[in-house]
PDB file of C-alpha atoms in Angstrom:
ATOM      1  CA  MET C   1       9.877  -4.181 -16.743  1.00 93.00           C
ATOM      2  CA  TYR C   2      11.506  -4.852 -20.077  1.00 95.00           C
ATOM      3  CA  LEU C   3      12.966  -8.131 -21.356  1.00 94.00           C
ATOM      4  CA  LEU C   4      15.300  -8.873 -24.241  1.00 92.00           C
ATOM      5  CA  ASN C   5      15.745 -12.587 -24.954  1.00 90.00           C
ATOM      6  CA  ASN C   6      14.141 -13.361 -21.573  1.00 89.00           C
ATOM      7  CA  THR C   7      16.671 -11.190 -19.724  1.00 90.00           C
ATOM      8  CA  LYS C   8      15.671  -8.075 -17.814  1.00 92.00           C
ATOM      9  CA  ILE C   9      17.175  -4.865 -19.205  1.00 92.00           C
ATOM     10  CA  ASP C  10      17.184  -1.211 -18.191  1.00 94.00           C
ATOM     11  CA  ILE C  11      15.862   0.867 -21.089  1.00 95.00           C
ATOM     12  CA  ASN C  12      17.346   4.038 -19.567  1.00 96.00           C
ATOM     13  CA  ARG C  13      20.964   2.926 -20.029  1.00 95.00           C
ATOM     14  CA  PRO C  14      23.113   2.925 -23.165  1.00 96.00           C
ATOM     15  CA  PHE C  15      22.765  -0.327 -25.101  1.00 93.00           C
ATOM     16  CA  THR C  16      24.698  -2.037 -27.882  1.00 92.00           C
ATOM     17  CA  GLY C  17      22.597  -4.265 -30.133  1.00 88.00           C
ATOM     18  CA  PRO C  18      23.684  -7.696 -31.408  1.00 85.00           C
ATOM     19  CA  ASP C  19      24.743  -6.060 -34.709  1.00 88.00           C
ATOM     20  CA  GLY C  20      27.019  -3.584 -32.877  1.00 91.00           C
ATOM     21  CA  LYS C  21      24.646  -0.631 -33.293  1.00 92.00           C
ATOM     22  CA  LYS C  22      24.819   1.668 -30.267  1.00 93.00           C
ATOM     23  CA  TYR C  23      21.727   3.207 -28.674  1.00 92.00           C
ATOM     24  CA  PRO C  24      21.897   6.009 -26.082  1.00 94.00           C
ATOM     25  CA  HIS C  25      18.903   4.368 -24.377  1.00 94.00           C
ATOM     26  CA  LEU C  26      15.919   2.258 -25.354  1.00 95.00           C
ATOM     27  CA  ARG C  27      13.106   4.566 -24.279  1.00 94.00           C
ATOM     28  CA  PRO C  28      11.676   5.146 -27.786  1.00 94.00           C
ATOM     29  CA  GLN C  29       9.283   2.401 -28.793  1.00 95.00           C
ATOM     30  CA  GLU C  30      10.882   2.119 -32.260  1.00 94.00           C
ATOM     31  CA  TYR C  31      14.239   1.149 -30.684  1.00 93.00           C
ATOM     32  CA  ARG C  32      12.563  -1.505 -28.565  1.00 94.00           C
ATOM     33  CA  ASP C  33      10.601  -2.837 -31.554  1.00 94.00           C
ATOM     34  CA  GLU C  34      13.773  -2.990 -33.656  1.00 92.00           C
ATOM     35  CA  LEU C  35      15.555  -5.122 -31.035  1.00 94.00           C
ATOM     36  CA  GLY C  36      12.592  -7.256 -29.949  1.00 93.00           C
ATOM     37  CA  VAL C  37      12.393  -5.819 -26.441  1.00 95.00           C
ATOM     38  CA  VAL C  38       9.099  -6.706 -24.771  1.00 94.00           C
ATOM     39  CA  GLU C  39       7.414  -5.031 -21.848  1.00 94.00           C
ATOM     40  CA  VAL C  40       6.055  -7.330 -19.144  1.00 93.00           C
ATOM     41  CA  PRO C  41       4.381  -6.514 -15.836  1.00 93.00           C
ATOM     42  CA  ASP C  42       6.687  -5.959 -12.878  1.00 92.00           C
ATOM     43  CA  PRO C  43       6.721  -8.848 -10.430  1.00 91.00           C
ATOM     44  CA  VAL C  44       4.597  -8.524  -7.317  1.00 93.00           C
ATOM     45  CA  TYR C  45       7.015  -8.305  -4.413  1.00 94.00           C
ATOM     46  CA  PRO C  46       5.926  -9.975  -1.168  1.00 95.00           C
ATOM     47  CA  ASP C  47       5.858  -8.347   2.258  1.00 94.00           C
ATOM     48  CA  SER C  48       9.499  -8.134   3.348  1.00 94.00           C
ATOM     49  CA  ARG C  49       8.464  -8.717   6.952  1.00 94.00           C
ATOM     50  CA  THR C  50       7.274 -12.238   6.104  1.00 95.00           C
ATOM     51  CA  HIS C  51       9.278 -13.233   3.028  1.00 96.00           C
ATOM     52  CA  THR C  52      12.696 -12.999   1.443  1.00 96.00           C
ATOM     53  CA  TRP C  53      13.349 -13.233  -2.278  1.00 96.00           C
ATOM     54  CA  THR C  54      15.950 -13.220  -4.985  1.00 95.00           C
ATOM     55  CA  GLU C  55      15.383 -11.874  -8.461  1.00 93.00           C
ATOM     56  CA  ASN C  56      16.234 -14.030 -11.477  1.00 93.00           C
ATOM     57  CA  PRO C  57      17.771 -12.575 -14.681  1.00 90.00           C
ATOM     58  CA  ASP C  58      14.343 -12.781 -16.345  1.00 90.00           C
ATOM     59  CA  GLY C  59      12.765 -10.659 -13.596  1.00 89.00           C
ATOM     60  CA  THR C  60      10.876 -13.481 -11.877  1.00 92.00           C
ATOM     61  CA  LEU C  61      11.259 -13.948  -8.144  1.00 95.00           C
ATOM     62  CA  ASN C  62      12.323 -16.889  -5.985  1.00 96.00           C
ATOM     63  CA  ILE C  63      10.279 -16.286  -2.840  1.00 97.00           C
ATOM     64  CA  THR C  64      10.978 -17.893   0.531  1.00 97.00           C
ATOM     65  CA  GLU C  65       8.784 -17.524   3.594  1.00 95.00           C
ATOM     66  CA  ARG C  66      10.640 -16.357   6.694  1.00 97.00           C
ATOM     67  CA  PRO C  67      10.413 -18.670   9.708  1.00 97.00           C
ATOM     68  CA  LEU C  68       7.694 -17.692  12.191  1.00 97.00           C
ATOM     69  CA  ALA C  69      10.314 -17.357  14.947  1.00 97.00           C
ATOM     70  CA  ASP C  70      12.157 -14.707  12.880  1.00 97.00           C
ATOM     71  CA  ILE C  71       8.929 -12.807  12.200  1.00 97.00           C
ATOM     72  CA  LYS C  72       8.091 -12.862  15.909  1.00 97.00           C
ATOM     73  CA  ALA C  73      11.588 -11.679  16.868  1.00 97.00           C
ATOM     74  CA  SER C  74      11.341  -8.752  14.440  1.00 96.00           C
ATOM     75  CA  ARG C  75       7.898  -7.741  15.703  1.00 97.00           C
ATOM     76  CA  LEU C  76       9.011  -7.975  19.354  1.00 97.00           C
ATOM     77  CA  SER C  77      11.980  -5.746  18.562  1.00 96.00           C
ATOM     78  CA  GLU C  78       9.673  -3.197  16.891  1.00 96.00           C
ATOM     79  CA  ILE C  79       7.345  -3.147  19.909  1.00 97.00           C
ATOM     80  CA  ARG C  80      10.230  -2.701  22.365  1.00 96.00           C
ATOM     81  CA  SER C  81      11.686   0.108  20.249  1.00 95.00           C
ATOM     82  CA  GLN C  82       8.314   1.850  20.193  1.00 96.00           C
ATOM     83  CA  ALA C  83       8.078   1.576  23.993  1.00 94.00           C
ATOM     84  CA  ARG C  84      11.555   3.083  24.428  1.00 91.00           C
ATOM     85  CA  ALA C  85      10.720   5.895  22.014  1.00 94.00           C
ATOM     86  CA  ILE C  86       7.530   6.786  23.888  1.00 93.00           C
ATOM     87  CA  ILE C  87       9.336   6.986  27.240  1.00 90.00           C
ATOM     88  CA  GLU C  88      12.318   8.868  25.790  1.00 88.00           C
ATOM     89  CA  ALA C  89      10.070  11.385  24.026  1.00 90.00           C
ATOM     90  CA  LYS C  90       8.451  12.401  27.314  1.00 84.00           C
ATOM     91  CA  TYR C  91      11.444  11.853  29.579  1.00 81.00           C
ATOM     92  CA  PRO C  92      14.807  12.303  27.822  1.00 82.00           C
ATOM     93  CA  GLN C  93      17.711  10.304  29.256  1.00 78.00           C
ATOM     94  CA  PHE C  94      19.242  13.245  31.127  1.00 72.00           C
ATOM     95  CA  VAL C  95      15.904  13.884  32.892  1.00 73.00           C
ATOM     96  CA  ARG C  96      15.493  10.214  33.826  1.00 71.00           C
ATOM     97  CA  GLU C  97      19.058  10.035  35.173  1.00 75.00           C
ATOM     98  CA  ASN C  98      18.828  13.333  37.041  1.00 74.00           C
ATOM     99  CA  ILE C  99      15.537  12.392  38.697  1.00 69.00           C
ATOM    100  CA  ALA C 100      16.970   9.034  39.720  1.00 66.00           C
ATOM    101  CA  ASP C 101      20.159  10.480  41.264  1.00 68.00           C
ATOM    102  CA  GLY C 102      18.442  13.524  42.829  1.00 65.00           C
ATOM    103  CA  THR C 103      20.149  16.154  40.637  1.00 70.00           C
ATOM    104  CA  TYR C 104      16.847  17.281  39.149  1.00 70.00           C
ATOM    105  CA  PRO C 105      14.862  19.286  41.695  1.00 71.00           C
ATOM    106  CA  ASP C 106      11.889  17.198  42.771  1.00 70.00           C
ATOM    107  CA  PRO C 107      11.340  18.098  46.417  1.00 73.00           C
ATOM    108  CA  ASP C 108       8.017  16.324  46.882  1.00 77.00           C
ATOM    109  CA  GLY C 109       8.896  13.300  44.691  1.00 74.00           C
ATOM    110  CA  SER C 110       5.950  13.911  42.345  1.00 80.00           C
ATOM    111  CA  MET C 111       8.137  14.020  39.216  1.00 78.00           C
ATOM    112  CA  ARG C 112       9.745  10.689  40.117  1.00 77.00           C
ATOM    113  CA  ALA C 113       6.328   9.179  40.877  1.00 83.00           C
ATOM    114  CA  ARG C 114       4.986  10.382  37.506  1.00 85.00           C
ATOM    115  CA  LEU C 115       8.030   9.001  35.707  1.00 83.00           C
ATOM    116  CA  VAL C 116       7.657   5.613  37.400  1.00 84.00           C
ATOM    117  CA  ALA C 117       3.890   5.486  36.722  1.00 90.00           C
ATOM    118  CA  ASP C 118       4.298   6.491  33.078  1.00 90.00           C
ATOM    119  CA  LYS C 119       7.100   3.974  32.518  1.00 90.00           C
ATOM    120  CA  GLU C 120       5.015   1.260  34.164  1.00 93.00           C
ATOM    121  CA  ALA C 121       2.012   2.028  31.936  1.00 95.00           C
ATOM    122  CA  VAL C 122       4.184   1.792  28.813  1.00 94.00           C
ATOM    123  CA  VAL C 123       5.810  -1.429  30.034  1.00 94.00           C
ATOM    124  CA  VAL C 124       2.392  -2.990  30.709  1.00 96.00           C
ATOM    125  CA  ALA C 125       1.198  -2.083  27.196  1.00 96.00           C
ATOM    126  CA  SER C 126       4.434  -3.428  25.715  1.00 96.00           C
ATOM    127  CA  ASN C 127       4.220  -6.670  27.703  1.00 96.00           C
ATOM    128  CA  THR C 128       0.595  -7.190  26.664  1.00 97.00           C
ATOM    129  CA  ALA C 129       1.525  -6.808  22.999  1.00 97.00           C
ATOM    130  CA  GLU C 130       4.602  -9.017  23.405  1.00 97.00           C
ATOM    131  CA  ASP C 131       2.457 -11.758  24.985  1.00 97.00           C
ATOM    132  CA  ALA C 132       0.086 -11.554  22.012  1.00 98.00           C
ATOM    133  CA  VAL C 133       3.024 -11.926  19.619  1.00 97.00           C
ATOM    134  CA  ASP C 134       4.325 -14.933  21.556  1.00 97.00           C
ATOM    135  CA  ALA C 135       0.865 -16.551  21.437  1.00 98.00           C
ATOM    136  CA  ALA C 136       0.409 -15.960  17.695  1.00 97.00           C
ATOM    137  CA  LEU C 137       0.409 -19.058  15.500  1.00 97.00           C
ATOM    138  CA  THR C 138       0.747 -17.437  12.063  1.00 96.00           C
ATOM    139  CA  SER C 139       2.667 -14.548  10.557  1.00 96.00           C
ATOM    140  CA  GLU C 140      -0.633 -12.754   9.888  1.00 96.00           C
ATOM    141  CA  GLU C 141      -1.486 -12.941  13.609  1.00 97.00           C
ATOM    142  CA  VAL C 142       1.964 -11.623  14.531  1.00 97.00           C
ATOM    143  CA  LEU C 143       1.676  -8.647  12.194  1.00 96.00           C
ATOM    144  CA  ALA C 144      -1.852  -7.903  13.398  1.00 97.00           C
ATOM    145  CA  VAL C 145      -0.620  -7.233  16.949  1.00 97.00           C
ATOM    146  CA  THR C 146      -0.822  -3.506  17.603  1.00 96.00           C
ATOM    147  CA  PRO C 147       0.096  -2.192  21.043  1.00 96.00           C
ATOM    148  CA  ILE C 148      -2.390   0.099  22.715  1.00 96.00           C
ATOM    149  CA  TRP C 149      -0.034   2.723  24.063  1.00 95.00           C
ATOM    150  CA  PRO C 150      -1.066   4.890  27.004  1.00 93.00           C
ATOM    151  CA  VAL C 151      -1.096   8.654  26.627  1.00 89.00           C
ATOM    152  CA  ILE C 152       1.622   9.906  28.954  1.00 83.00           C
TER     153      ILE C 152
END
Protein backbone atom coordinates (compact mmCIF):
# COMPACT_ATOMS: atom_id res chain seq x y z
CA MET A 1 0.00 0.00 0.00
CA TYR A 2 1.26 3.45 -0.83
CA LEU A 3 0.64 6.70 1.07
CA LEU A 4 1.10 10.32 0.06
CA ASN A 5 0.64 12.79 2.92
CA ASN A 6 -0.94 10.00 4.99
CA THR A 7 -3.55 9.29 2.30
CA LYS A 8 -3.72 5.99 0.45
CA ILE A 9 -3.08 6.28 -3.29
CA ASP A 10 -3.15 3.91 -6.25
CA ILE A 11 0.23 4.03 -7.99
CA ASN A 12 -1.27 2.44 -11.12
CA ARG A 13 -3.49 5.42 -11.94
CA PRO A 14 -2.59 8.75 -13.55
CA PHE A 15 -1.55 11.32 -10.96
CA THR A 16 -1.08 15.09 -10.93
CA GLY A 17 1.53 16.34 -8.47
CA PRO A 18 1.12 19.43 -6.26
CA ASP A 19 3.16 21.44 -8.81
CA GLY A 20 0.79 20.45 -11.65
CA LYS A 21 3.19 17.91 -13.17
CA LYS A 22 1.28 14.97 -14.65
CA TYR A 23 2.41 11.36 -14.23
CA PRO A 24 0.92 8.47 -16.22
CA HIS A 25 1.32 6.34 -13.07
CA LEU A 26 3.59 6.18 -10.05
CA ARG A 27 5.06 2.72 -10.52
CA PRO A 28 8.68 3.87 -11.04
CA GLN A 29 10.47 4.38 -7.75
CA GLU A 30 11.92 7.72 -8.93
CA TYR A 31 8.39 9.16 -9.35
CA ARG A 32 7.43 8.03 -5.87
CA ASP A 33 10.66 9.42 -4.38
CA GLU A 34 10.11 12.76 -6.14
CA LEU A 35 6.62 13.12 -4.62
CA GLY A 36 7.36 11.65 -1.19
CA VAL A 37 5.18 8.57 -1.65
CA VAL A 38 5.94 5.94 0.98
CA GLU A 39 5.20 2.24 0.89
CA VAL A 40 3.67 0.75 4.03
CA PRO A 41 2.48 -2.78 4.75
CA ASP A 42 -1.09 -3.58 3.78
CA PRO A 43 -3.45 -3.80 6.73
CA VAL A 44 -4.29 -7.24 8.05
CA TYR A 45 -7.96 -7.78 7.30
CA PRO A 46 -9.95 -9.76 9.88
CA ASP A 47 -12.12 -12.79 9.17
CA SER A 48 -15.25 -11.42 7.51
CA ARG A 49 -17.33 -14.11 9.19
CA THR A 50 -16.59 -12.61 12.62
CA HIS A 51 -15.82 -8.95 11.95
CA THR A 52 -16.84 -5.99 9.84
CA TRP A 53 -14.58 -3.07 9.01
CA THR A 54 -14.28 0.24 7.26
CA GLU A 55 -11.11 1.52 5.69
CA ASN A 56 -9.85 5.01 6.56
CA PRO A 57 -8.23 7.32 3.97
CA ASP A 58 -4.81 6.45 5.42
CA GLY A 59 -5.40 2.72 4.86
CA THR A 60 -5.96 1.80 8.51
CA LEU A 61 -9.04 -0.17 9.46
CA ASN A 62 -11.87 0.44 11.92
CA ILE A 63 -12.73 -3.11 12.97
CA THR A 64 -15.97 -4.12 14.69
CA GLU A 65 -16.72 -7.60 15.99
CA ARG A 66 -19.99 -9.05 14.72
CA PRO A 67 -22.49 -10.06 17.41
CA LEU A 68 -22.35 -13.76 18.32
CA ALA A 69 -26.03 -14.14 17.35
CA ASP A 70 -25.22 -12.94 13.80
CA ILE A 71 -22.26 -15.32 13.53
CA LYS A 72 -24.45 -18.20 14.69
CA ALA A 73 -27.21 -17.29 12.23
CA SER A 74 -24.72 -17.24 9.34
CA ARG A 75 -23.21 -20.59 10.32
CA LEU A 76 -26.67 -22.19 10.72
CA SER A 77 -27.61 -20.94 7.25
CA GLU A 78 -24.40 -22.43 5.80
CA ILE A 79 -25.09 -25.81 7.43
CA ARG A 80 -28.69 -25.89 6.18
CA SER A 81 -27.56 -24.97 2.67
CA GLN A 82 -25.00 -27.76 2.73
CA ALA A 83 -27.69 -30.24 3.81
CA ARG A 84 -29.99 -29.16 0.98
CA ALA A 85 -27.15 -29.41 -1.53
CA ILE A 86 -26.28 -32.95 -0.45
CA ILE A 87 -29.89 -34.14 -0.81
CA GLU A 88 -30.41 -32.30 -4.10
CA ALA A 89 -27.18 -33.68 -5.57
CA LYS A 90 -28.35 -37.26 -5.05
CA TYR A 91 -32.07 -36.69 -5.53
CA PRO A 92 -32.89 -33.75 -7.83
CA GLN A 93 -36.21 -32.00 -7.18
CA PHE A 94 -38.04 -33.69 -10.07
CA VAL A 95 -37.04 -37.13 -8.72
CA ARG A 96 -38.14 -36.26 -5.18
CA GLU A 97 -41.49 -34.92 -6.42
CA ASN A 98 -42.10 -37.82 -8.80
CA ILE A 99 -41.34 -40.42 -6.13
CA ALA A 100 -43.65 -38.65 -3.70
CA ASP A 101 -46.60 -38.42 -6.13
CA GLY A 102 -46.06 -41.90 -7.65
CA THR A 103 -45.07 -40.69 -11.15
CA TYR A 104 -41.62 -42.22 -10.87
CA PRO A 105 -41.82 -46.01 -11.18
CA ASP A 106 -41.06 -47.50 -7.78
CA PRO A 107 -43.21 -50.62 -7.59
CA ASP A 108 -41.72 -52.08 -4.42
CA GLY A 109 -41.25 -48.71 -2.65
CA SER A 110 -37.49 -49.23 -2.26
CA MET A 111 -36.59 -45.94 -3.98
CA ARG A 112 -38.93 -44.00 -1.68
CA ALA A 113 -37.54 -45.83 1.36
CA ARG A 114 -33.96 -45.01 0.29
CA LEU A 115 -34.88 -41.37 -0.29
CA VAL A 116 -36.51 -41.10 3.14
CA ALA A 117 -33.58 -42.85 4.87
CA ASP A 118 -30.98 -40.71 3.11
CA LYS A 119 -32.87 -37.49 3.86
CA GLU A 120 -33.22 -38.53 7.50
CA ALA A 121 -29.48 -39.24 7.80
CA VAL A 122 -28.65 -35.80 6.38
CA VAL A 123 -31.21 -34.11 8.64
CA VAL A 124 -29.76 -35.86 11.71
CA ALA A 125 -26.24 -34.72 10.80
CA SER A 126 -27.51 -31.19 10.17
CA ASN A 127 -29.43 -31.09 13.45
CA THR A 128 -26.40 -32.33 15.39
CA ALA A 129 -24.25 -29.58 13.91
CA GLU A 130 -26.96 -26.96 14.46
CA ASP A 131 -27.23 -27.99 18.13
CA ALA A 132 -23.47 -27.57 18.48
CA VAL A 133 -23.69 -24.08 16.97
CA ASP A 134 -26.52 -23.15 19.33
CA ALA A 135 -24.48 -24.38 22.32
CA ALA A 136 -21.32 -22.50 21.29
CA LEU A 137 -20.29 -19.62 23.54
CA THR A 138 -17.68 -17.94 21.31
CA SER A 139 -17.29 -17.18 17.63
CA GLU A 140 -14.31 -19.56 17.49
CA GLU A 141 -16.52 -22.40 18.78
CA VAL A 142 -19.21 -21.55 16.21
CA LEU A 143 -16.75 -21.60 13.32
CA ALA A 144 -15.19 -24.84 14.56
CA VAL A 145 -18.48 -26.73 14.10
CA THR A 146 -18.13 -29.03 11.10
CA PRO A 147 -21.02 -31.33 10.21
CA ILE A 148 -20.20 -34.98 9.72
CA TRP A 149 -22.24 -35.68 6.62
CA PRO A 150 -23.32 -39.22 5.80
CA VAL A 151 -22.32 -40.76 2.50
CA ILE A 152 -25.57 -41.24 0.60
